PDB file of C-alpha atoms in Angstrom:
ATOM      1  CA  MET A  21    -120.316 -60.856-171.901  1.00 44.00           C
ATOM      2  CA  SER A  22    -116.598 -61.255-173.488  1.00 46.00           C
ATOM      3  CA  ASP A  23    -115.003 -64.535-174.358  1.00 62.00           C
ATOM      4  CA  VAL A  24    -111.305 -63.176-173.389  1.00 71.00           C
ATOM      5  CA  ALA A  25    -109.845 -65.776-170.836  1.00 81.00           C
ATOM      6  CA  THR A  26    -108.048 -63.170-168.985  1.00 89.00           C
ATOM      7  CA  PRO A  27    -105.834 -63.602-165.240  1.00 91.00           C
ATOM      8  CA  LEU A  28    -107.734 -62.941-161.903  1.00 91.00           C
ATOM      9  CA  GLN A  29    -108.011 -59.449-160.716  1.00 90.00           C
ATOM     10  CA  TYR A  30    -108.363 -57.943-157.007  1.00 90.00           C
ATOM     11  CA  GLY A  31    -111.122 -59.463-155.583  1.00 88.00           C
ATOM     12  CA  ASP A  32    -111.839 -62.428-157.444  1.00 91.00           C
ATOM     13  CA  PRO A  33    -111.801 -65.775-155.229  1.00 90.00           C
ATOM     14  CA  PRO A  34    -108.993 -68.380-155.135  1.00 91.00           C
ATOM     15  CA  ARG A  35    -111.163 -70.758-155.310  1.00 90.00           C
ATOM     16  CA  LEU A  36    -114.807 -71.920-154.502  1.00 90.00           C
ATOM     17  CA  GLY A  37    -115.254 -74.933-152.342  1.00 89.00           C
ATOM     18  CA  PRO A  38    -113.118 -77.453-153.840  1.00 91.00           C
ATOM     19  CA  PHE A  39    -111.994 -75.974-157.230  1.00 94.00           C
ATOM     20  CA  LEU A  40    -109.187 -74.087-157.969  1.00 93.00           C
ATOM     21  CA  LEU A  41    -110.075 -70.779-160.334  1.00 94.00           C
ATOM     22  CA  GLN A  42    -107.093 -69.993-162.655  1.00 92.00           C
ATOM     23  CA  ALA A  43    -108.936 -67.071-164.564  1.00 93.00           C
ATOM     24  CA  ARG A  44    -111.561 -65.432-166.140  1.00 93.00           C
ATOM     25  CA  LEU A  45    -114.049 -66.179-168.996  1.00 92.00           C
ATOM     26  CA  ARG A  46    -116.157 -63.642-168.591  1.00 90.00           C
ATOM     27  CA  VAL A  47    -117.604 -60.973-167.167  1.00 91.00           C
ATOM     28  CA  GLY A  48    -121.346 -59.787-167.575  1.00 88.00           C
ATOM     29  CA  PRO A  49    -123.634 -57.609-165.892  1.00 88.00           C
ATOM     30  CA  ALA A  50    -125.471 -60.573-163.656  1.00 90.00           C
ATOM     31  CA  GLY A  51    -122.300 -62.421-163.035  1.00 91.00           C
ATOM     32  CA  LEU A  52    -118.291 -63.803-163.466  1.00 93.00           C
ATOM     33  CA  VAL A  53    -117.611 -66.928-164.932  1.00 94.00           C
ATOM     34  CA  TYR A  54    -113.999 -68.559-164.386  1.00 94.00           C
ATOM     35  CA  LEU A  55    -112.227 -71.011-165.488  1.00 93.00           C
ATOM     36  CA  GLY A  56    -111.112 -73.783-162.659  1.00 93.00           C
ATOM     37  CA  LEU A  57    -110.241 -76.752-161.847  1.00 94.00           C
ATOM     38  CA  ALA A  58    -112.105 -79.843-159.986  1.00 94.00           C
ATOM     39  CA  PRO A  59    -110.120 -81.824-157.756  1.00 92.00           C
ATOM     40  CA  ASP A  60    -110.218 -84.941-159.921  1.00 92.00           C
ATOM     41  CA  GLY A  61    -107.569 -82.773-162.622  1.00 91.00           C
ATOM     42  CA  ARG A  62    -111.091 -81.721-164.968  1.00 92.00           C
ATOM     43  CA  ALA A  63    -111.207 -78.494-166.704  1.00 93.00           C
ATOM     44  CA  VAL A  64    -114.828 -76.514-165.201  1.00 94.00           C
ATOM     45  CA  SER A  65    -116.510 -73.892-165.781  1.00 94.00           C
ATOM     46  CA  VAL A  66    -117.870 -71.050-162.827  1.00 95.00           C
ATOM     47  CA  ALA A  67    -120.312 -69.091-162.628  1.00 94.00           C
ATOM     48  CA  VAL A  68    -120.501 -66.923-159.322  1.00 94.00           C
ATOM     49  CA  LEU A  69    -123.354 -64.097-159.122  1.00 93.00           C
ATOM     50  CA  THR A  70    -122.231 -59.971-158.611  1.00 92.00           C
ATOM     51  CA  LYS A  71    -122.549 -58.582-155.395  1.00 92.00           C
ATOM     52  CA  GLY A  72    -125.614 -56.626-156.785  1.00 90.00           C
ATOM     53  CA  ALA A  73    -127.170 -59.735-157.959  1.00 90.00           C
ATOM     54  CA  ALA A  74    -126.502 -61.494-154.549  1.00 90.00           C
ATOM     55  CA  LEU A  75    -127.702 -59.171-152.709  1.00 91.00           C
ATOM     56  CA  ASP A  76    -131.610 -58.788-155.066  1.00 90.00           C
ATOM     57  CA  PRO A  77    -133.832 -61.686-153.585  1.00 90.00           C
ATOM     58  CA  ALA A  78    -135.194 -61.981-156.720  1.00 89.00           C
ATOM     59  CA  ALA A  79    -132.379 -62.017-159.005  1.00 90.00           C
ATOM     60  CA  ARG A  80    -130.555 -64.751-156.549  1.00 91.00           C
ATOM     61  CA  ASP A  81    -133.883 -66.732-156.838  1.00 92.00           C
ATOM     62  CA  ARG A  82    -133.794 -66.839-160.146  1.00 91.00           C
ATOM     63  CA  PHE A  83    -130.319 -68.368-160.572  1.00 93.00           C
ATOM     64  CA  VAL A  84    -130.623 -70.355-157.888  1.00 92.00           C
ATOM     65  CA  THR A  85    -134.160 -71.718-159.281  1.00 91.00           C
ATOM     66  CA  GLY A  86    -132.288 -72.588-162.499  1.00 90.00           C
ATOM     67  CA  VAL A  87    -129.623 -74.630-160.750  1.00 91.00           C
ATOM     68  CA  ARG A  88    -131.881 -76.995-159.370  1.00 91.00           C
ATOM     69  CA  ASP A  89    -134.412 -77.280-162.120  1.00 89.00           C
ATOM     70  CA  ALA A  90    -131.486 -78.419-164.523  1.00 87.00           C
ATOM     71  CA  MET A  91    -130.498 -80.753-161.641  1.00 86.00           C
ATOM     72  CA  ALA A  92    -134.197 -82.114-161.947  1.00 85.00           C
ATOM     73  CA  SER A  93    -134.554 -82.694-165.830  1.00 79.00           C
ATOM     74  CA  ARG A  94    -131.226 -84.350-165.493  1.00 70.00           C
ATOM     75  CA  SER A  95    -132.703 -86.601-162.766  1.00 66.00           C
ATOM     76  CA  GLY A  96    -136.262 -87.139-164.532  1.00 58.00           C
ATOM     77  CA  VAL A  97    -137.965 -84.041-163.130  1.00 51.00           C
ATOM     78  CA  ARG A  98    -139.294 -81.791-164.781  1.00 49.00           C
ATOM     79  CA  GLY A  99    -138.611 -77.914-163.741  1.00 44.00           C
ATOM     80  CA  TRP A 100    -139.963 -74.150-164.432  1.00 44.00           C
ATOM     81  CA  MET A 101    -137.478 -74.034-167.438  1.00 44.00           C
ATOM     82  CA  SER A 102    -139.491 -76.519-169.052  1.00 43.00           C
ATOM     83  CA  ARG A 103    -142.812 -75.920-168.324  1.00 47.00           C
ATOM     84  CA  ALA A 104    -142.470 -72.087-169.229  1.00 46.00           C
ATOM     85  CA  SER A 105    -143.571 -70.411-172.876  1.00 40.00           C
ATOM     86  CA  ARG A 106    -141.808 -71.773-175.890  1.00 43.00           C
ATOM     87  CA  GLY A 107    -140.530 -68.122-175.933  1.00 41.00           C
ATOM     88  CA  ARG A 108    -137.849 -68.983-172.490  1.00 41.00           C
ATOM     89  CA  THR A 109    -138.162 -72.423-172.233  1.00 45.00           C
ATOM     90  CA  ALA A 110    -134.806 -74.649-172.482  1.00 44.00           C
ATOM     91  CA  VAL A 111    -134.630 -77.921-173.167  1.00 49.00           C
ATOM     92  CA  ALA A 112    -132.847 -80.042-170.378  1.00 53.00           C
ATOM     93  CA  ASP A 113    -130.482 -81.371-173.030  1.00 59.00           C
ATOM     94  CA  THR A 114    -128.918 -78.438-173.767  1.00 74.00           C
ATOM     95  CA  LEU A 115    -128.040 -77.421-170.409  1.00 80.00           C
ATOM     96  CA  PRO A 116    -124.325 -78.300-168.725  1.00 86.00           C
ATOM     97  CA  GLN A 117    -124.368 -80.470-166.173  1.00 89.00           C
ATOM     98  CA  VAL A 118    -124.162 -79.381-162.704  1.00 91.00           C
ATOM     99  CA  LEU A 119    -121.394 -80.414-160.587  1.00 92.00           C
ATOM    100  CA  ALA A 120    -121.809 -78.422-157.466  1.00 92.00           C
ATOM    101  CA  MET A 121    -123.643 -75.690-156.830  1.00 92.00           C
ATOM    102  CA  ASP A 122    -123.747 -73.344-153.236  1.00 91.00           C
ATOM    103  CA  GLY A 123    -127.192 -71.821-153.321  1.00 87.00           C
ATOM    104  CA  GLY A 124    -126.248 -69.587-149.735  1.00 87.00           C
ATOM    105  CA  ASN A 125    -125.472 -65.984-149.699  1.00 88.00           C
ATOM    106  CA  ALA A 126    -123.227 -66.073-152.583  1.00 90.00           C
ATOM    107  CA  PRO A 127    -124.470 -68.346-154.981  1.00 92.00           C
ATOM    108  CA  TRP A 128    -122.192 -70.306-157.648  1.00 93.00           C
ATOM    109  CA  VAL A 129    -122.493 -73.155-159.670  1.00 94.00           C
ATOM    110  CA  VAL A 130    -119.718 -75.325-161.723  1.00 94.00           C
ATOM    111  CA  THR A 131    -120.195 -77.757-164.823  1.00 93.00           C
ATOM    112  CA  PRO A 132    -117.310 -79.079-167.585  1.00 93.00           C
ATOM    113  CA  TYR A 133    -115.583 -76.662-169.558  1.00 92.00           C
ATOM    114  CA  GLU A 134    -116.010 -77.464-172.944  1.00 88.00           C
ATOM    115  CA  PRO A 135    -114.917 -74.376-175.487  1.00 85.00           C
ATOM    116  CA  GLU A 136    -117.141 -74.930-178.233  1.00 81.00           C
ATOM    117  CA  ARG A 137    -120.215 -75.244-175.482  1.00 84.00           C
ATOM    118  CA  ALA A 138    -122.138 -73.117-173.142  1.00 83.00           C
ATOM    119  CA  GLY A 139    -120.795 -73.660-169.942  1.00 88.00           C
ATOM    120  CA  ALA A 140    -121.582 -72.209-166.268  1.00 90.00           C
ATOM    121  CA  GLU A 141    -122.465 -68.845-168.093  1.00 90.00           C
ATOM    122  CA  ARG A 142    -126.196 -70.279-169.575  1.00 89.00           C
ATOM    123  CA  PHE A 143    -127.070 -70.128-166.034  1.00 91.00           C
ATOM    124  CA  LEU A 144    -126.387 -66.592-165.745  1.00 90.00           C
ATOM    125  CA  GLU A 145    -129.666 -65.736-168.609  1.00 88.00           C
ATOM    126  CA  PRO A 146    -132.296 -65.807-166.136  1.00 86.00           C
ATOM    127  CA  VAL A 147    -131.190 -63.807-163.768  1.00 89.00           C
ATOM    128  CA  LEU A 148    -131.649 -61.073-165.775  1.00 82.00           C
ATOM    129  CA  VAL A 149    -135.024 -60.034-167.088  1.00 70.00           C
ATOM    130  CA  SER A 150    -136.594 -57.416-170.120  1.00 57.00           C
ATOM    131  CA  GLY A 151    -140.583 -56.461-169.771  1.00 48.00           C
ATOM    132  CA  THR A 152    -142.453 -59.175-167.730  1.00 47.00           C
ATOM    133  CA  LEU A 153    -142.528 -62.952-166.359  1.00 47.00           C
ATOM    134  CA  ILE A 154    -145.547 -63.751-168.531  1.00 50.00           C
ATOM    135  CA  GLY A 155    -143.979 -65.322-171.848  1.00 50.00           C
ATOM    136  CA  GLU A 156    -143.743 -63.178-174.583  1.00 52.00           C
ATOM    137  CA  ARG A 157    -142.304 -59.609-173.762  1.00 52.00           C
ATOM    138  CA  HIS A 158    -144.450 -57.127-172.651  1.00 52.00           C
ATOM    139  CA  GLY A 159    -143.810 -53.200-172.006  1.00 52.00           C
ATOM    140  CA  PRO A 160    -140.896 -51.798-171.056  1.00 57.00           C
ATOM    141  CA  ASP A 161    -137.404 -53.255-170.586  1.00 60.00           C
ATOM    142  CA  PHE A 162    -135.854 -52.360-166.860  1.00 66.00           C
ATOM    143  CA  ALA A 163    -132.236 -52.467-165.796  1.00 72.00           C
ATOM    144  CA  PRO A 164    -131.934 -53.182-162.327  1.00 78.00           C
ATOM    145  CA  HIS A 165    -129.949 -50.835-159.904  1.00 79.00           C
ATOM    146  CA  TRP A 166    -126.925 -53.225-159.642  1.00 81.00           C
ATOM    147  CA  VAL A 167    -126.406 -53.685-163.417  1.00 82.00           C
ATOM    148  CA  GLY A 168    -122.833 -51.485-163.248  1.00 82.00           C
ATOM    149  CA  ASP A 169    -121.646 -54.013-160.389  1.00 81.00           C
ATOM    150  CA  ARG A 170    -118.480 -56.092-161.943  1.00 84.00           C
ATOM    151  CA  SER A 171    -117.157 -57.555-158.440  1.00 88.00           C
ATOM    152  CA  PRO A 172    -118.105 -61.165-157.940  1.00 90.00           C
ATOM    153  CA  ALA A 173    -119.802 -61.976-154.512  1.00 87.00           C
ATOM    154  CA  LEU A 174    -117.725 -63.401-152.205  1.00 85.00           C
ATOM    155  CA  PRO A 175    -118.436 -66.208-149.569  1.00 77.00           C
ATOM    156  CA  PRO A 176    -118.295 -65.708-145.814  1.00 72.00           C
ATOM    157  CA  PRO A 177    -114.829 -66.224-144.214  1.00 69.00           C
ATOM    158  CA  PRO A 178    -115.208 -69.900-143.248  1.00 66.00           C
ATOM    159  CA  GLU A 179    -114.934 -70.415-138.909  1.00 68.00           C
ATOM    160  CA  GLY A 180    -111.624 -69.884-137.212  1.00 66.00           C
ATOM    161  CA  ALA A 181    -109.943 -73.008-137.097  1.00 61.00           C
ATOM    162  CA  PRO A 182    -109.302 -74.349-133.758  1.00 65.00           C
ATOM    163  CA  PRO A 183    -105.339 -73.456-132.246  1.00 65.00           C
ATOM    164  CA  LEU A 184    -103.001 -75.089-132.978  1.00 68.00           C
ATOM    165  CA  THR A 185    -101.972 -78.208-129.860  1.00 72.00           C
ATOM    166  CA  GLU A 186     -98.291 -78.647-129.456  1.00 71.00           C
ATOM    167  CA  THR A 187     -97.014 -82.510-128.589  1.00 80.00           C
ATOM    168  CA  ARG A 188     -96.720 -83.750-125.150  1.00 82.00           C
ATOM    169  CA  ARG A 189     -92.966 -83.446-125.689  1.00 86.00           C
ATOM    170  CA  SER A 190     -93.127 -79.775-126.385  1.00 86.00           C
ATOM    171  CA  VAL A 191     -95.257 -78.778-123.579  1.00 86.00           C
ATOM    172  CA  VAL A 192     -92.967 -80.948-121.223  1.00 89.00           C
ATOM    173  CA  LEU A 193     -89.797 -78.968-122.565  1.00 91.00           C
ATOM    174  CA  ALA A 194     -91.324 -75.828-122.339  1.00 91.00           C
ATOM    175  CA  GLY A 195     -92.458 -76.076-118.872  1.00 91.00           C
ATOM    176  CA  VAL A 196     -88.648 -77.668-118.128  1.00 93.00           C
ATOM    177  CA  VAL A 197     -87.296 -74.234-119.829  1.00 94.00           C
ATOM    178  CA  LEU A 198     -89.793 -71.796-117.850  1.00 94.00           C
ATOM    179  CA  THR A 199     -88.566 -73.648-114.755  1.00 94.00           C
ATOM    180  CA  VAL A 200     -84.886 -72.947-115.390  1.00 95.00           C
ATOM    181  CA  LEU A 201     -85.658 -69.342-116.598  1.00 95.00           C
ATOM    182  CA  LEU A 202     -88.275 -68.767-113.719  1.00 95.00           C
ATOM    183  CA  ALA A 203     -84.706 -69.958-110.965  1.00 94.00           C
ATOM    184  CA  LEU A 204     -82.613 -67.908-112.269  1.00 94.00           C
ATOM    185  CA  LEU A 205     -84.641 -64.633-111.969  1.00 94.00           C
ATOM    186  CA  ALA A 206     -84.964 -65.936-108.517  1.00 93.00           C
ATOM    187  CA  VAL A 207     -81.444 -66.490-107.378  1.00 92.00           C
ATOM    188  CA  MET A 208     -80.577 -62.920-109.222  1.00 92.00           C
ATOM    189  CA  VAL A 209     -83.291 -61.093-107.321  1.00 91.00           C
ATOM    190  CA  TRP A 210     -81.668 -63.145-103.947  1.00 90.00           C
ATOM    191  CA  LEU A 211     -78.394 -61.480-104.897  1.00 88.00           C
ATOM    192  CA  LEU A 212     -79.445 -57.944-105.859  1.00 86.00           C
ATOM    193  CA  LEU A 213     -81.381 -58.083-102.522  1.00 84.00           C
ATOM    194  CA  ARG A 214     -78.223 -59.745-100.278  1.00 79.00           C
ATOM    195  CA  GLY A 215     -76.495 -56.911-102.472  1.00 66.00           C
ATOM    196  CA  ASP A 216     -78.425 -54.283-101.135  1.00 59.00           C
ATOM    197  CA  GLU A 217     -78.612 -55.535 -97.183  1.00 58.00           C
ATOM    198  CA  GLU A 218     -74.769 -55.185 -96.983  1.00 58.00           C
ATOM    199  CA  VAL A 219     -74.704 -52.531 -97.978  1.00 56.00           C
ATOM    200  CA  ASP A 220     -77.040 -50.618 -95.825  1.00 55.00           C
ATOM    201  CA  GLU A 221     -75.487 -53.034 -92.466  1.00 59.00           C
ATOM    202  CA  PRO A 222     -74.869 -49.843 -90.170  1.00 64.00           C
ATOM    203  CA  ARG A 223     -71.351 -50.403 -88.916  1.00 72.00           C
ATOM    204  CA  ARG A 224     -70.946 -51.463 -85.372  1.00 76.00           C
ATOM    205  CA  PRO A 225     -70.461 -48.566 -83.036  1.00 78.00           C
ATOM    206  CA  LEU A 226     -66.900 -47.771 -80.946  1.00 77.00           C
ATOM    207  CA  PRO A 227     -66.206 -48.699 -77.717  1.00 79.00           C
ATOM    208  CA  SER A 228     -67.084 -45.971 -75.202  1.00 80.00           C
ATOM    209  CA  THR A 229     -63.385 -43.896 -73.946  1.00 80.00           C
ATOM    210  CA  VAL A 230     -63.199 -44.092 -70.084  1.00 79.00           C
ATOM    211  CA  PHE A 231     -61.649 -41.452 -68.783  1.00 75.00           C
ATOM    212  CA  VAL A 232     -59.405 -41.536 -65.785  1.00 80.00           C
ATOM    213  CA  PRO A 233     -59.136 -38.195 -63.299  1.00 81.00           C
ATOM    214  CA  THR A 234     -54.878 -37.352 -62.879  1.00 81.00           C
ATOM    215  CA  PRO A 235     -54.044 -35.013 -59.969  1.00 81.00           C
ATOM    216  CA  PRO A 236     -53.164 -31.879 -60.912  1.00 82.00           C
ATOM    217  CA  PRO A 237     -49.623 -31.243 -60.574  1.00 80.00           C
ATOM    218  CA  VAL A 238     -47.566 -30.230 -57.879  1.00 79.00           C
ATOM    219  CA  PRO A 239     -44.847 -27.371 -58.281  1.00 76.00           C
ATOM    220  CA  THR A 240     -41.421 -28.132 -56.766  1.00 74.00           C
ATOM    221  CA  THR A 241     -40.040 -25.491 -55.043  1.00 69.00           C
ATOM    222  CA  THR A 242     -36.988 -24.850 -52.653  1.00 63.00           C
ATOM    223  CA  ALA A 243     -37.255 -24.355 -49.189  1.00 60.00           C
ATOM    224  CA  PRO A 244     -36.843 -21.040 -48.144  1.00 63.00           C
ATOM    225  CA  GLY A 245     -34.186 -19.325 -46.877  1.00 61.00           C
ATOM    226  CA  ARG A 246     -33.314 -16.824 -44.309  1.00 61.00           C
ATOM    227  CA  PRO A 247     -34.369 -13.573 -45.749  1.00 61.00           C
ATOM    228  CA  THR A 248     -31.991 -10.807 -45.926  1.00 59.00           C
ATOM    229  CA  PRO A 249     -32.957  -7.995 -44.038  1.00 62.00           C
ATOM    230  CA  SER A 250     -33.258  -4.215 -46.293  1.00 63.00           C
ATOM    231  CA  PRO A 251     -32.235  -0.939 -44.173  1.00 60.00           C
ATOM    232  CA  SER A 252     -35.096   1.092 -43.213  1.00 58.00           C
ATOM    233  CA  PRO A 253     -34.822   4.769 -43.877  1.00 57.00           C
ATOM    234  CA  SER A 254     -34.785   5.517 -40.398  1.00 57.00           C
ATOM    235  CA  GLN A 255     -31.853   3.198 -40.031  1.00 54.00           C
ATOM    236  CA  SER A 256     -29.400   4.515 -42.274  1.00 52.00           C
ATOM    237  CA  GLY A 257     -30.175   7.433 -42.305  1.00 51.00           C
ATOM    238  CA  SER A 258     -30.223   9.517 -45.873  1.00 52.00           C
ATOM    239  CA  GLY A 259     -27.535   8.275 -48.034  1.00 51.00           C
ATOM    240  CA  THR A 260     -25.611   7.287 -45.080  1.00 52.00           C
ATOM    241  CA  PRO A 261     -24.814   3.051 -45.300  1.00 54.00           C
ATOM    242  CA  GLY A 262     -25.933   1.468 -42.418  1.00 52.00           C
ATOM    243  CA  PRO A 263     -23.235  -0.696 -40.210  1.00 54.00           C
ATOM    244  CA  GLN A 264     -22.305  -3.678 -42.000  1.00 54.00           C
ATOM    245  CA  GLU A 265     -22.324  -6.921 -40.421  1.00 53.00           C
ATOM    246  CA  GLY A 266     -18.817  -7.628 -38.645  1.00 52.00           C
ATOM    247  CA  GLU A 267     -17.662  -3.870 -38.021  1.00 51.00           C
ATOM    248  CA  GLY A 268     -18.199  -2.639 -34.742  1.00 50.00           C
ATOM    249  CA  GLY A 269     -20.064  -3.570 -31.649  1.00 49.00           C
ATOM    250  CA  ASP A 270     -22.789  -2.695 -29.699  1.00 50.00           C
ATOM    251  CA  ASP A 271     -20.797  -1.267 -27.332  1.00 52.00           C
ATOM    252  CA  GLU A 272     -18.601   0.546 -29.635  1.00 53.00           C
ATOM    253  CA  PRO A 273     -19.614   4.557 -30.501  1.00 52.00           C
ATOM    254  CA  ILE A 274     -20.513   5.486 -34.182  1.00 49.00           C
TER     255      ILE A 274
END
């Protein structure tokens, strides 16, 4: 593992439980170790399994069992770490104090941070095994398929918070504003419909025309006078003028 503290990188959890993570302390094949801050202001060491190790039931069980045995040893109950053979035993007093842990699908453990003493990284040691688990190492070493994974196992996101509730005053104010807006909308619609009705109203029909017949005009003529006789050819002869009125009488020869 690397002992150089580095800033948090993309994918690192900003906090685990009530503990705020501030920097990376170590990165290993089994998990990552962070420098954190406890709610009371103490510096803590936080160990988190990698995603691959957290998905391996055997690796996850070794990590969680080691943490619980350490807690039981400090409480007076000996765990498997104190009953194992000499090659894999660990004295309970040398294990760091466990302040908090989570044994879920993304397990982590928190211990006090002491620069000159191993912290939460001690619980990552039993996750990787070599050979068999019968004491001394036997057979060839092997590497789990998830050794190359360096991303931390993140706990599932918390359930959605309940929706925010407004105060009664805010609700009443919002209701009044909504009522006013609806009233204005109703007035605008009424004005628009009324304008359409006035435009579409048909014009009044004109009064019917009464035709009074008048008599046809009568031509005005003068009374007919005495017609002037025109001489006939038998009386006047050819080219002979007839007698004029007043000339001669019936007794006078022509």
